[in-house]
PDB file of C-alpha atoms in Angstrom:
ATOM      1  CA  UNK T 784       0.000   0.000   0.000  1.00 56.00           C
ATOM      2  CA  UNK T 785       1.305   3.427  -1.000  1.00 62.00           C
ATOM      3  CA  UNK T 786       1.005   6.073   1.683  1.00 62.00           C
ATOM      4  CA  UNK T 787       0.646   9.743   0.883  1.00 69.00           C
ATOM      5  CA  UNK T 788       2.469  12.287   3.007  1.00 67.00           C
ATOM      6  CA  UNK T 789      -0.803  13.325   4.653  1.00 67.00           C
ATOM      7  CA  UNK T 790      -1.705   9.738   5.629  1.00 65.00           C
ATOM      8  CA  UNK T 791       1.751   9.105   7.068  1.00 63.00           C
ATOM      9  CA  UNK T 792       1.564  12.194   9.257  1.00 60.00           C
ATOM     10  CA  UNK T 793      -1.904  11.248  10.438  1.00 61.00           C
ATOM     11  CA  UNK T 794      -0.802   7.750  11.420  1.00 58.00           C
ATOM     12  CA  UNK T 795       2.236   9.016  13.280  1.00 58.00           C
ATOM     13  CA  UNK T 796       0.037  11.478  15.132  1.00 57.00           C
ATOM     14  CA  UNK T 797      -2.465   8.915  16.349  1.00 56.00           C
ATOM     15  CA  UNK T 798       0.336   6.549  17.350  1.00 54.00           C
ATOM     16  CA  UNK T 799       1.878   9.314  19.448  1.00 52.00           C
ATOM     17  CA  UNK T 800      -1.485  10.088  21.042  1.00 52.00           C
ATOM     18  CA  UNK T 801      -1.950   6.411  21.917  1.00 49.00           C
ATOM     19  CA  UNK T 802       1.518   6.208  23.419  1.00 50.00           C
ATOM     20  CA  UNK T 803       0.848   9.257  25.567  1.00 48.00           C
ATOM     21  CA  UNK T 804      -2.405   8.007  27.025  1.00 47.00           C
ATOM     22  CA  UNK T 805      -0.697   4.674  27.629  1.00 44.00           C
ATOM     23  CA  UNK T 806       2.010   6.354  29.652  1.00 41.00           C
ATOM     24  CA  UNK T 807      -0.481   8.315  31.718  1.00 42.00           C
ATOM     25  CA  UNK T 808      -2.495   5.294  32.749  1.00 40.00           C
ATOM     26  CA  UNK T 809      -0.054   2.424  32.985  1.00 42.00           C
ATOM     27  CA  UNK T 810       2.533   2.963  35.757  1.00 46.00           C
ATOM     28  CA  UNK T 811       0.448   4.700  38.429  1.00 58.00           C
ATOM     29  CA  UNK T 812      -1.384   1.799  40.048  1.00 67.00           C
ATOM     30  CA  UNK T 813      -0.457  -1.751  40.814  1.00 65.00           C
ATOM     31  CA  UNK T 814      -2.653  -4.196  38.978  1.00 74.00           C
ATOM     32  CA  UNK T 815      -4.335  -7.289  40.322  1.00 82.00           C
ATOM     33  CA  UNK T 816      -1.548  -9.306  38.622  1.00 87.00           C
ATOM     34  CA  UNK T 817       1.113  -7.437  40.602  1.00 89.00           C
ATOM     35  CA  UNK T 818      -0.775  -8.230  43.793  1.00 91.00           C
ATOM     36  CA  UNK T 819      -1.031 -11.914  42.840  1.00 92.00           C
ATOM     37  CA  UNK T 820       2.680 -12.025  42.033  1.00 92.00           C
ATOM     38  CA  UNK T 821       3.465 -10.412  45.368  1.00 93.00           C
ATOM     39  CA  UNK T 822       1.274 -12.949  47.209  1.00 94.00           C
ATOM     40  CA  UNK T 823       2.978 -15.820  45.374  1.00 94.00           C
ATOM     41  CA  UNK T 824       6.393 -14.557  46.504  1.00 93.00           C
ATOM     42  CA  UNK T 825       5.120 -14.635  50.087  1.00 94.00           C
ATOM     43  CA  UNK T 826       3.599 -18.118  49.883  1.00 93.00           C
ATOM     44  CA  UNK T 827       6.426 -19.616  47.839  1.00 92.00           C
ATOM     45  CA  UNK T 828       4.163 -20.264  44.856  1.00 92.00           C
ATOM     46  CA  UNK T 829       1.388 -21.932  46.854  1.00 92.00           C
ATOM     47  CA  UNK T 830      -2.207 -21.039  46.029  1.00 92.00           C
ATOM     48  CA  UNK T 831      -3.902 -19.865  49.261  1.00 93.00           C
ATOM     49  CA  UNK T 832      -7.066 -21.702  50.372  1.00 93.00           C
ATOM     50  CA  UNK T 833     -10.097 -19.709  51.449  1.00 93.00           C
ATOM     51  CA  UNK T 834     -10.999 -20.006  55.127  1.00 91.00           C
ATOM     52  CA  UNK T 835      -9.480 -19.716  58.620  1.00 93.00           C
ATOM     53  CA  UNK T 836      -8.573 -16.078  57.980  1.00 96.00           C
ATOM     54  CA  UNK T 837     -11.111 -13.359  58.526  1.00 96.00           C
ATOM     55  CA  UNK T 838     -10.434  -9.867  57.341  1.00 96.00           C
ATOM     56  CA  UNK T 839     -12.495  -7.038  58.756  1.00 96.00           C
ATOM     57  CA  UNK T 840     -12.727  -3.832  56.786  1.00 95.00           C
ATOM     58  CA  UNK T 841     -15.435  -1.232  56.280  1.00 95.00           C
ATOM     59  CA  UNK T 842     -17.608  -1.783  53.214  1.00 94.00           C
ATOM     60  CA  UNK T 843     -17.351   1.908  52.379  1.00 93.00           C
ATOM     61  CA  UNK T 844     -14.387   4.006  53.488  1.00 92.00           C
ATOM     62  CA  UNK T 845     -15.162   7.704  53.296  1.00 88.00           C
ATOM     63  CA  UNK T 846     -11.553   8.707  53.723  1.00 91.00           C
ATOM     64  CA  UNK T 847      -8.946   6.541  52.032  1.00 92.00           C
ATOM     65  CA  UNK T 848      -6.198   8.033  54.184  1.00 93.00           C
ATOM     66  CA  UNK T 849      -7.061   6.000  57.260  1.00 95.00           C
ATOM     67  CA  UNK T 850      -9.050   2.836  56.757  1.00 96.00           C
ATOM     68  CA  UNK T 851      -9.220   0.546  59.797  1.00 96.00           C
ATOM     69  CA  UNK T 852      -8.337  -3.025  58.881  1.00 97.00           C
ATOM     70  CA  UNK T 853      -8.282  -5.958  61.261  1.00 97.00           C
ATOM     71  CA  UNK T 854      -7.407  -9.538  60.639  1.00 97.00           C
ATOM     72  CA  UNK T 855      -7.778 -12.657  62.737  1.00 96.00           C
ATOM     73  CA  UNK T 856      -6.819 -16.257  62.046  1.00 96.00           C
ATOM     74  CA  UNK T 857      -8.272 -19.348  63.725  1.00 94.00           C
ATOM     75  CA  UNK T 858      -5.424 -21.001  65.566  1.00 94.00           C
ATOM     76  CA  UNK T 859      -4.512 -22.386  68.990  1.00 92.00           C
ATOM     77  CA  UNK T 860      -1.234 -20.411  68.728  1.00 93.00           C
ATOM     78  CA  UNK T 861       0.777 -23.163  70.387  1.00 90.00           C
ATOM     79  CA  UNK T 862       2.801 -26.162  69.262  1.00 87.00           C
ATOM     80  CA  UNK T 863       2.361 -26.859  65.553  1.00 87.00           C
ATOM     81  CA  UNK T 864      -0.946 -25.016  65.263  1.00 93.00           C
ATOM     82  CA  UNK T 865       0.684 -21.627  64.904  1.00 95.00           C
ATOM     83  CA  UNK T 866       0.201 -18.717  62.539  1.00 96.00           C
ATOM     84  CA  UNK T 867       3.635 -17.483  61.540  1.00 96.00           C
ATOM     85  CA  UNK T 868       2.748 -14.435  59.511  1.00 96.00           C
ATOM     86  CA  UNK T 869      -0.106 -12.588  57.878  1.00 97.00           C
ATOM     87  CA  UNK T 870       0.444 -10.352  54.888  1.00 97.00           C
ATOM     88  CA  UNK T 871      -1.943  -7.579  53.874  1.00 97.00           C
ATOM     89  CA  UNK T 872      -2.118  -6.707  50.187  1.00 96.00           C
ATOM     90  CA  UNK T 873      -4.063  -4.018  48.284  1.00 95.00           C
ATOM     91  CA  UNK T 874      -4.596  -4.642  44.578  1.00 93.00           C
ATOM     92  CA  UNK T 875      -5.306  -1.058  43.520  1.00 92.00           C
ATOM     93  CA  UNK T 876      -2.673   1.018  45.335  1.00 92.00           C
ATOM     94  CA  UNK T 877       0.539   2.260  43.685  1.00 91.00           C
ATOM     95  CA  UNK T 878       2.287  -0.620  45.472  1.00 92.00           C
ATOM     96  CA  UNK T 879       0.515  -3.845  46.513  1.00 94.00           C
ATOM     97  CA  UNK T 880       2.367  -4.202  49.848  1.00 95.00           C
ATOM     98  CA  UNK T 881       0.622  -2.942  52.985  1.00 96.00           C
ATOM     99  CA  UNK T 882       2.149  -4.710  55.985  1.00 97.00           C
ATOM    100  CA  UNK T 883       3.207  -8.136  57.174  1.00 97.00           C
ATOM    101  CA  UNK T 884       2.467  -9.213  60.748  1.00 97.00           C
ATOM    102  CA  UNK T 885       4.647 -11.828  62.443  1.00 97.00           C
ATOM    103  CA  UNK T 886       3.116 -13.727  65.339  1.00 97.00           C
ATOM    104  CA  UNK T 887       4.661 -15.923  68.029  1.00 96.00           C
ATOM    105  CA  UNK T 888       3.331 -18.237  70.748  1.00 95.00           C
ATOM    106  CA  UNK T 889       3.447 -15.237  73.077  1.00 96.00           C
ATOM    107  CA  UNK T 890       0.945 -13.442  70.830  1.00 96.00           C
ATOM    108  CA  UNK T 891      -1.765 -15.645  72.372  1.00 95.00           C
ATOM    109  CA  UNK T 892      -4.067 -14.998  69.434  1.00 95.00           C
ATOM    110  CA  UNK T 893      -3.381 -14.347  65.768  1.00 96.00           C
ATOM    111  CA  UNK T 894      -5.183 -11.033  65.691  1.00 96.00           C
ATOM    112  CA  UNK T 895      -4.083  -7.544  64.742  1.00 97.00           C
ATOM    113  CA  UNK T 896      -5.574  -4.216  63.727  1.00 98.00           C
ATOM    114  CA  UNK T 897      -4.005  -1.316  61.877  1.00 97.00           C
ATOM    115  CA  UNK T 898      -4.995   1.632  59.694  1.00 97.00           C
ATOM    116  CA  UNK T 899      -4.139   1.755  56.036  1.00 96.00           C
ATOM    117  CA  UNK T 900      -4.266   3.970  52.956  1.00 95.00           C
ATOM    118  CA  UNK T 901      -6.438   3.107  49.981  1.00 94.00           C
ATOM    119  CA  UNK T 902      -5.974   5.086  46.769  1.00 92.00           C
ATOM    120  CA  UNK T 903      -9.315   4.009  45.296  1.00 92.00           C
ATOM    121  CA  UNK T 904     -11.992   1.326  45.517  1.00 94.00           C
ATOM    122  CA  UNK T 905     -10.192  -1.990  45.533  1.00 95.00           C
ATOM    123  CA  UNK T 906      -9.723  -5.430  47.066  1.00 95.00           C
ATOM    124  CA  UNK T 907      -7.798  -5.875  50.283  1.00 96.00           C
ATOM    125  CA  UNK T 908      -6.385  -9.361  50.717  1.00 96.00           C
ATOM    126  CA  UNK T 909      -5.040 -11.031  53.858  1.00 97.00           C
ATOM    127  CA  UNK T 910      -2.834 -14.086  53.412  1.00 97.00           C
ATOM    128  CA  UNK T 911      -1.867 -16.205  56.428  1.00 96.00           C
ATOM    129  CA  UNK T 912       1.084 -18.559  56.503  1.00 96.00           C
ATOM    130  CA  UNK T 913       0.889 -21.347  59.093  1.00 95.00           C
ATOM    131  CA  UNK T 914       3.793 -23.156  60.746  1.00 94.00           C
ATOM    132  CA  UNK T 915       2.939 -26.372  58.860  1.00 92.00           C
ATOM    133  CA  UNK T 916       3.342 -24.486  55.559  1.00 91.00           C
ATOM    134  CA  UNK T 917      -0.329 -24.206  54.599  1.00 94.00           C
ATOM    135  CA  UNK T 918      -1.627 -20.840  53.386  1.00 96.00           C
ATOM    136  CA  UNK T 919      -5.081 -19.319  53.753  1.00 96.00           C
ATOM    137  CA  UNK T 920      -6.575 -16.076  52.572  1.00 96.00           C
ATOM    138  CA  UNK T 921      -9.563 -13.766  52.740  1.00 96.00           C
ATOM    139  CA  UNK T 922     -10.521 -10.875  50.447  1.00 96.00           C
ATOM    140  CA  UNK T 923     -12.700  -7.809  51.068  1.00 96.00           C
ATOM    141  CA  UNK T 924     -13.753  -5.182  48.575  1.00 96.00           C
ATOM    142  CA  UNK T 925     -13.534  -1.705  50.097  1.00 95.00           C
ATOM    143  CA  UNK T 926     -15.270   1.196  48.348  1.00 94.00           C
ATOM    144  CA  UNK T 927     -13.358   4.442  48.724  1.00 93.00           C
ATOM    145  CA  UNK T 928     -14.968   7.863  48.421  1.00 87.00           C
ATOM    146  CA  UNK T 929     -11.815  10.017  48.762  1.00 76.00           C
ATOM    147  CA  UNK T 930      -8.510   8.447  47.710  1.00 69.00           C
ATOM    148  CA  UNK T 931      -5.667   8.306  50.188  1.00 67.00           C
ATOM    149  CA  UNK T 932      -2.473   8.736  48.235  1.00 62.00           C
ATOM    150  CA  UNK T 933      -2.399  12.506  47.963  1.00 57.00           C
ATOM    151  CA  UNK T 934      -2.121  12.315  44.179  1.00 46.00           C
TER     152      UNK T 934
ATOM    153  CA  UNK S 814       9.679  14.170  66.055  1.00 65.00           C
ATOM    154  CA  UNK S 815       8.007  10.869  66.435  1.00 81.00           C
ATOM    155  CA  UNK S 816       6.294  10.370  69.756  1.00 89.00           C
ATOM    156  CA  UNK S 817       5.213   6.844  70.739  1.00 95.00           C
ATOM    157  CA  UNK S 818       2.087   6.165  72.769  1.00 96.00           C
ATOM    158  CA  UNK S 819       1.319   2.726  74.159  1.00 97.00           C
ATOM    159  CA  UNK S 820      -1.598   1.254  76.128  1.00 97.00           C
ATOM    160  CA  UNK S 821      -0.965  -1.860  78.202  1.00 97.00           C
ATOM    161  CA  UNK S 822      -3.075  -2.962  81.210  1.00 97.00           C
ATOM    162  CA  UNK S 823      -1.304  -2.466  84.566  1.00 96.00           C
ATOM    163  CA  UNK S 824      -2.041  -5.973  85.730  1.00 96.00           C
ATOM    164  CA  UNK S 825      -3.304  -9.321  84.466  1.00 96.00           C
ATOM    165  CA  UNK S 826      -3.856 -12.907  85.571  1.00 96.00           C
ATOM    166  CA  UNK S 827      -1.218 -15.495  84.658  1.00 96.00           C
ATOM    167  CA  UNK S 828      -1.941 -16.948  81.233  1.00 95.00           C
ATOM    168  CA  UNK S 829      -4.322 -14.154  80.290  1.00 96.00           C
ATOM    169  CA  UNK S 830      -4.330 -12.818  76.736  1.00 97.00           C
ATOM    170  CA  UNK S 831      -4.227  -9.020  76.913  1.00 97.00           C
ATOM    171  CA  UNK S 832      -4.753  -6.405  74.202  1.00 98.00           C
ATOM    172  CA  UNK S 833      -2.064  -3.840  73.477  1.00 98.00           C
ATOM    173  CA  UNK S 834      -2.552  -0.649  71.470  1.00 98.00           C
ATOM    174  CA  UNK S 835       0.306   1.374  70.066  1.00 98.00           C
ATOM    175  CA  UNK S 836       0.519   4.601  68.104  1.00 97.00           C
ATOM    176  CA  UNK S 837       3.448   6.711  67.001  1.00 97.00           C
ATOM    177  CA  UNK S 838       3.189  10.181  65.505  1.00 96.00           C
ATOM    178  CA  UNK S 839       4.890  10.111  62.122  1.00 95.00           C
ATOM    179  CA  UNK S 840       4.015  11.568  58.712  1.00 94.00           C
ATOM    180  CA  UNK S 841       4.711   8.262  56.882  1.00 95.00           C
ATOM    181  CA  UNK S 842       5.688  10.047  53.656  1.00 94.00           C
ATOM    182  CA  UNK S 843       4.851   7.404  51.066  1.00 92.00           C
ATOM    183  CA  UNK S 844       7.295   8.378  48.320  1.00 91.00           C
ATOM    184  CA  UNK S 845       4.338   8.562  45.917  1.00 89.00           C
ATOM    185  CA  UNK S 846       3.432  12.207  46.438  1.00 90.00           C
ATOM    186  CA  UNK S 847       4.791  15.167  44.496  1.00 90.00           C
ATOM    187  CA  UNK S 848       5.404  18.732  45.695  1.00 90.00           C
ATOM    188  CA  UNK S 849       3.950  21.676  43.786  1.00 91.00           C
ATOM    189  CA  UNK S 850       6.952  21.754  41.410  1.00 92.00           C
ATOM    190  CA  UNK S 851       6.292  18.160  40.410  1.00 90.00           C
ATOM    191  CA  UNK S 852       9.241  16.648  42.251  1.00 93.00           C
ATOM    192  CA  UNK S 853       8.646  13.391  44.068  1.00 92.00           C
ATOM    193  CA  UNK S 854       8.793  13.823  47.841  1.00 93.00           C
ATOM    194  CA  UNK S 855      11.234  11.138  49.037  1.00 94.00           C
ATOM    195  CA  UNK S 856       9.857   8.218  51.023  1.00 94.00           C
ATOM    196  CA  UNK S 857      10.281   8.395  54.791  1.00 95.00           C
ATOM    197  CA  UNK S 858       8.274   5.925  56.814  1.00 95.00           C
ATOM    198  CA  UNK S 859       8.486   3.739  59.887  1.00 96.00           C
ATOM    199  CA  UNK S 860       9.332   0.411  58.243  1.00 96.00           C
ATOM    200  CA  UNK S 861       9.325  -1.957  61.213  1.00 97.00           C
ATOM    201  CA  UNK S 862       7.546  -2.295  64.537  1.00 98.00           C
ATOM    202  CA  UNK S 863       8.471  -4.862  67.182  1.00 98.00           C
ATOM    203  CA  UNK S 864       7.041  -5.792  70.572  1.00 98.00           C
ATOM    204  CA  UNK S 865       9.057  -7.891  73.017  1.00 97.00           C
ATOM    205  CA  UNK S 866       8.204  -9.174  76.468  1.00 97.00           C
ATOM    206  CA  UNK S 867      11.146  -9.809  78.822  1.00 96.00           C
ATOM    207  CA  UNK S 868      13.379 -10.120  75.763  1.00 96.00           C
ATOM    208  CA  UNK S 869      11.173 -12.556  73.787  1.00 96.00           C
ATOM    209  CA  UNK S 870       9.410 -11.478  70.617  1.00 97.00           C
ATOM    210  CA  UNK S 871       5.629 -11.164  70.914  1.00 97.00           C
ATOM    211  CA  UNK S 872       4.593  -9.414  67.719  1.00 97.00           C
ATOM    212  CA  UNK S 873       6.333  -7.802  64.813  1.00 97.00           C
ATOM    213  CA  UNK S 874       5.196  -6.013  61.694  1.00 97.00           C
ATOM    214  CA  UNK S 875       6.967  -5.121  58.463  1.00 97.00           C
ATOM    215  CA  UNK S 876       5.458  -1.841  57.340  1.00 97.00           C
ATOM    216  CA  UNK S 877       5.014  -0.536  53.801  1.00 96.00           C
ATOM    217  CA  UNK S 878       4.006   2.958  52.632  1.00 95.00           C
ATOM    218  CA  UNK S 879       0.322   1.930  52.485  1.00 95.00           C
ATOM    219  CA  UNK S 880       0.096   2.191  56.276  1.00 96.00           C
ATOM    220  CA  UNK S 881      -1.536   5.473  57.350  1.00 96.00           C
ATOM    221  CA  UNK S 882       0.240   8.407  58.954  1.00 95.00           C
ATOM    222  CA  UNK S 883       0.667   7.965  62.727  1.00 96.00           C
ATOM    223  CA  UNK S 884       0.855   4.162  62.394  1.00 97.00           C
ATOM    224  CA  UNK S 885      -1.473   2.367  64.790  1.00 97.00           C
ATOM    225  CA  UNK S 886      -1.278  -1.266  65.810  1.00 98.00           C
ATOM    226  CA  UNK S 887      -3.513  -3.291  68.060  1.00 98.00           C
ATOM    227  CA  UNK S 888      -2.521  -6.858  68.888  1.00 98.00           C
ATOM    228  CA  UNK S 889      -2.593  -9.384  71.704  1.00 97.00           C
ATOM    229  CA  UNK S 890      -0.060 -10.859  74.101  1.00 97.00           C
ATOM    230  CA  UNK S 891      -0.197 -13.841  76.405  1.00 96.00           C
ATOM    231  CA  UNK S 892       1.355 -12.995  79.779  1.00 96.00           C
ATOM    232  CA  UNK S 893       2.581 -15.751  82.092  1.00 95.00           C
ATOM    233  CA  UNK S 894       4.741 -13.665  84.437  1.00 96.00           C
ATOM    234  CA  UNK S 895       5.329 -10.081  85.512  1.00 97.00           C
ATOM    235  CA  UNK S 896       7.705  -8.146  83.337  1.00 97.00           C
ATOM    236  CA  UNK S 897       8.310  -5.415  80.832  1.00 97.00           C
ATOM    237  CA  UNK S 898       7.073  -4.923  77.308  1.00 97.00           C
ATOM    238  CA  UNK S 899       9.512  -3.204  74.999  1.00 98.00           C
ATOM    239  CA  UNK S 900       8.272  -1.519  71.840  1.00 98.00           C
ATOM    240  CA  UNK S 901      10.543  -0.536  68.968  1.00 97.00           C
ATOM    241  CA  UNK S 902       9.861   1.477  65.818  1.00 97.00           C
ATOM    242  CA  UNK S 903      12.482   1.770  63.064  1.00 97.00           C
ATOM    243  CA  UNK S 904      12.492   4.797  60.760  1.00 96.00           C
ATOM    244  CA  UNK S 905      13.740   4.730  57.130  1.00 96.00           C
ATOM    245  CA  UNK S 906      16.510   7.137  58.187  1.00 95.00           C
ATOM    246  CA  UNK S 907      17.768   4.604  60.759  1.00 95.00           C
ATOM    247  CA  UNK S 908      16.340   6.317  63.840  1.00 95.00           C
ATOM    248  CA  UNK S 909      14.987   3.882  66.419  1.00 97.00           C
ATOM    249  CA  UNK S 910      12.175   4.957  68.737  1.00 97.00           C
ATOM    250  CA  UNK S 911      11.420   2.893  71.826  1.00 97.00           C
ATOM    251  CA  UNK S 912       8.961   2.738  74.680  1.00 97.00           C
ATOM    252  CA  UNK S 913       8.535   0.396  77.657  1.00 97.00           C
ATOM    253  CA  UNK S 914       5.587  -0.648  79.808  1.00 97.00           C
ATOM    254  CA  UNK S 915       5.546  -2.796  82.931  1.00 97.00           C
ATOM    255  CA  UNK S 916       2.827  -5.276  83.777  1.00 97.00           C
ATOM    256  CA  UNK S 917       2.139  -7.087  87.039  1.00 97.00           C
ATOM    257  CA  UNK S 918       0.914 -10.666  86.707  1.00 96.00           C
ATOM    258  CA  UNK S 919      -0.631 -12.501  89.632  1.00 90.00           C
TER     259      UNK S 919
END
């Protein structure tokens, strides 16, 4: 196909416009895939099973700057029935990592509460790693009215 | 200046599981924000929090920029004897903030 000068310019222009919008959207937020990859690094490639973990988060967070999040895992917290760590992940923030709690027998219970930032409406995921190597998870969708990343 | 605040009950029964609340004032600059000239404000957060009882680890958290300003943690501890809880916060710039609380167990 023979291109005229006008057609060539037009094509180049639209390609540039596409590239620009691509740049604006792409790098700002972590995608669900990034979050999954991050979880897999934590579990050593093991797919977490649903159950045992319960994640408590508000259904609607008016202010994304401080969203209370609490997590608890069913466990006797002694001997082999021990929760070693719980990782919190957000799949729509600039970075998926939120925090990782490490428990011991002296914790008594595998429970913790903190406050986190949410940039927009997204899933918050808690993944628990037990002493015997099994992994469990729970996911909550939190709707955010005002984003919390100051952008 | 980061100022830690910690709530621990004064006394407990042996074997009881108590609740501890901690808060430290800190801006937790995420490293994602830009100033009005468009320059990225460098990250400066508390990246680790640890609680020990009589020298043994009770609870620890690795902290990422998604934790809110003035990081708050509530967790539990099983107390079998009287002693001292030691709380440690580590800043990105290497500063370590600490606090201690005694508990009487009977």
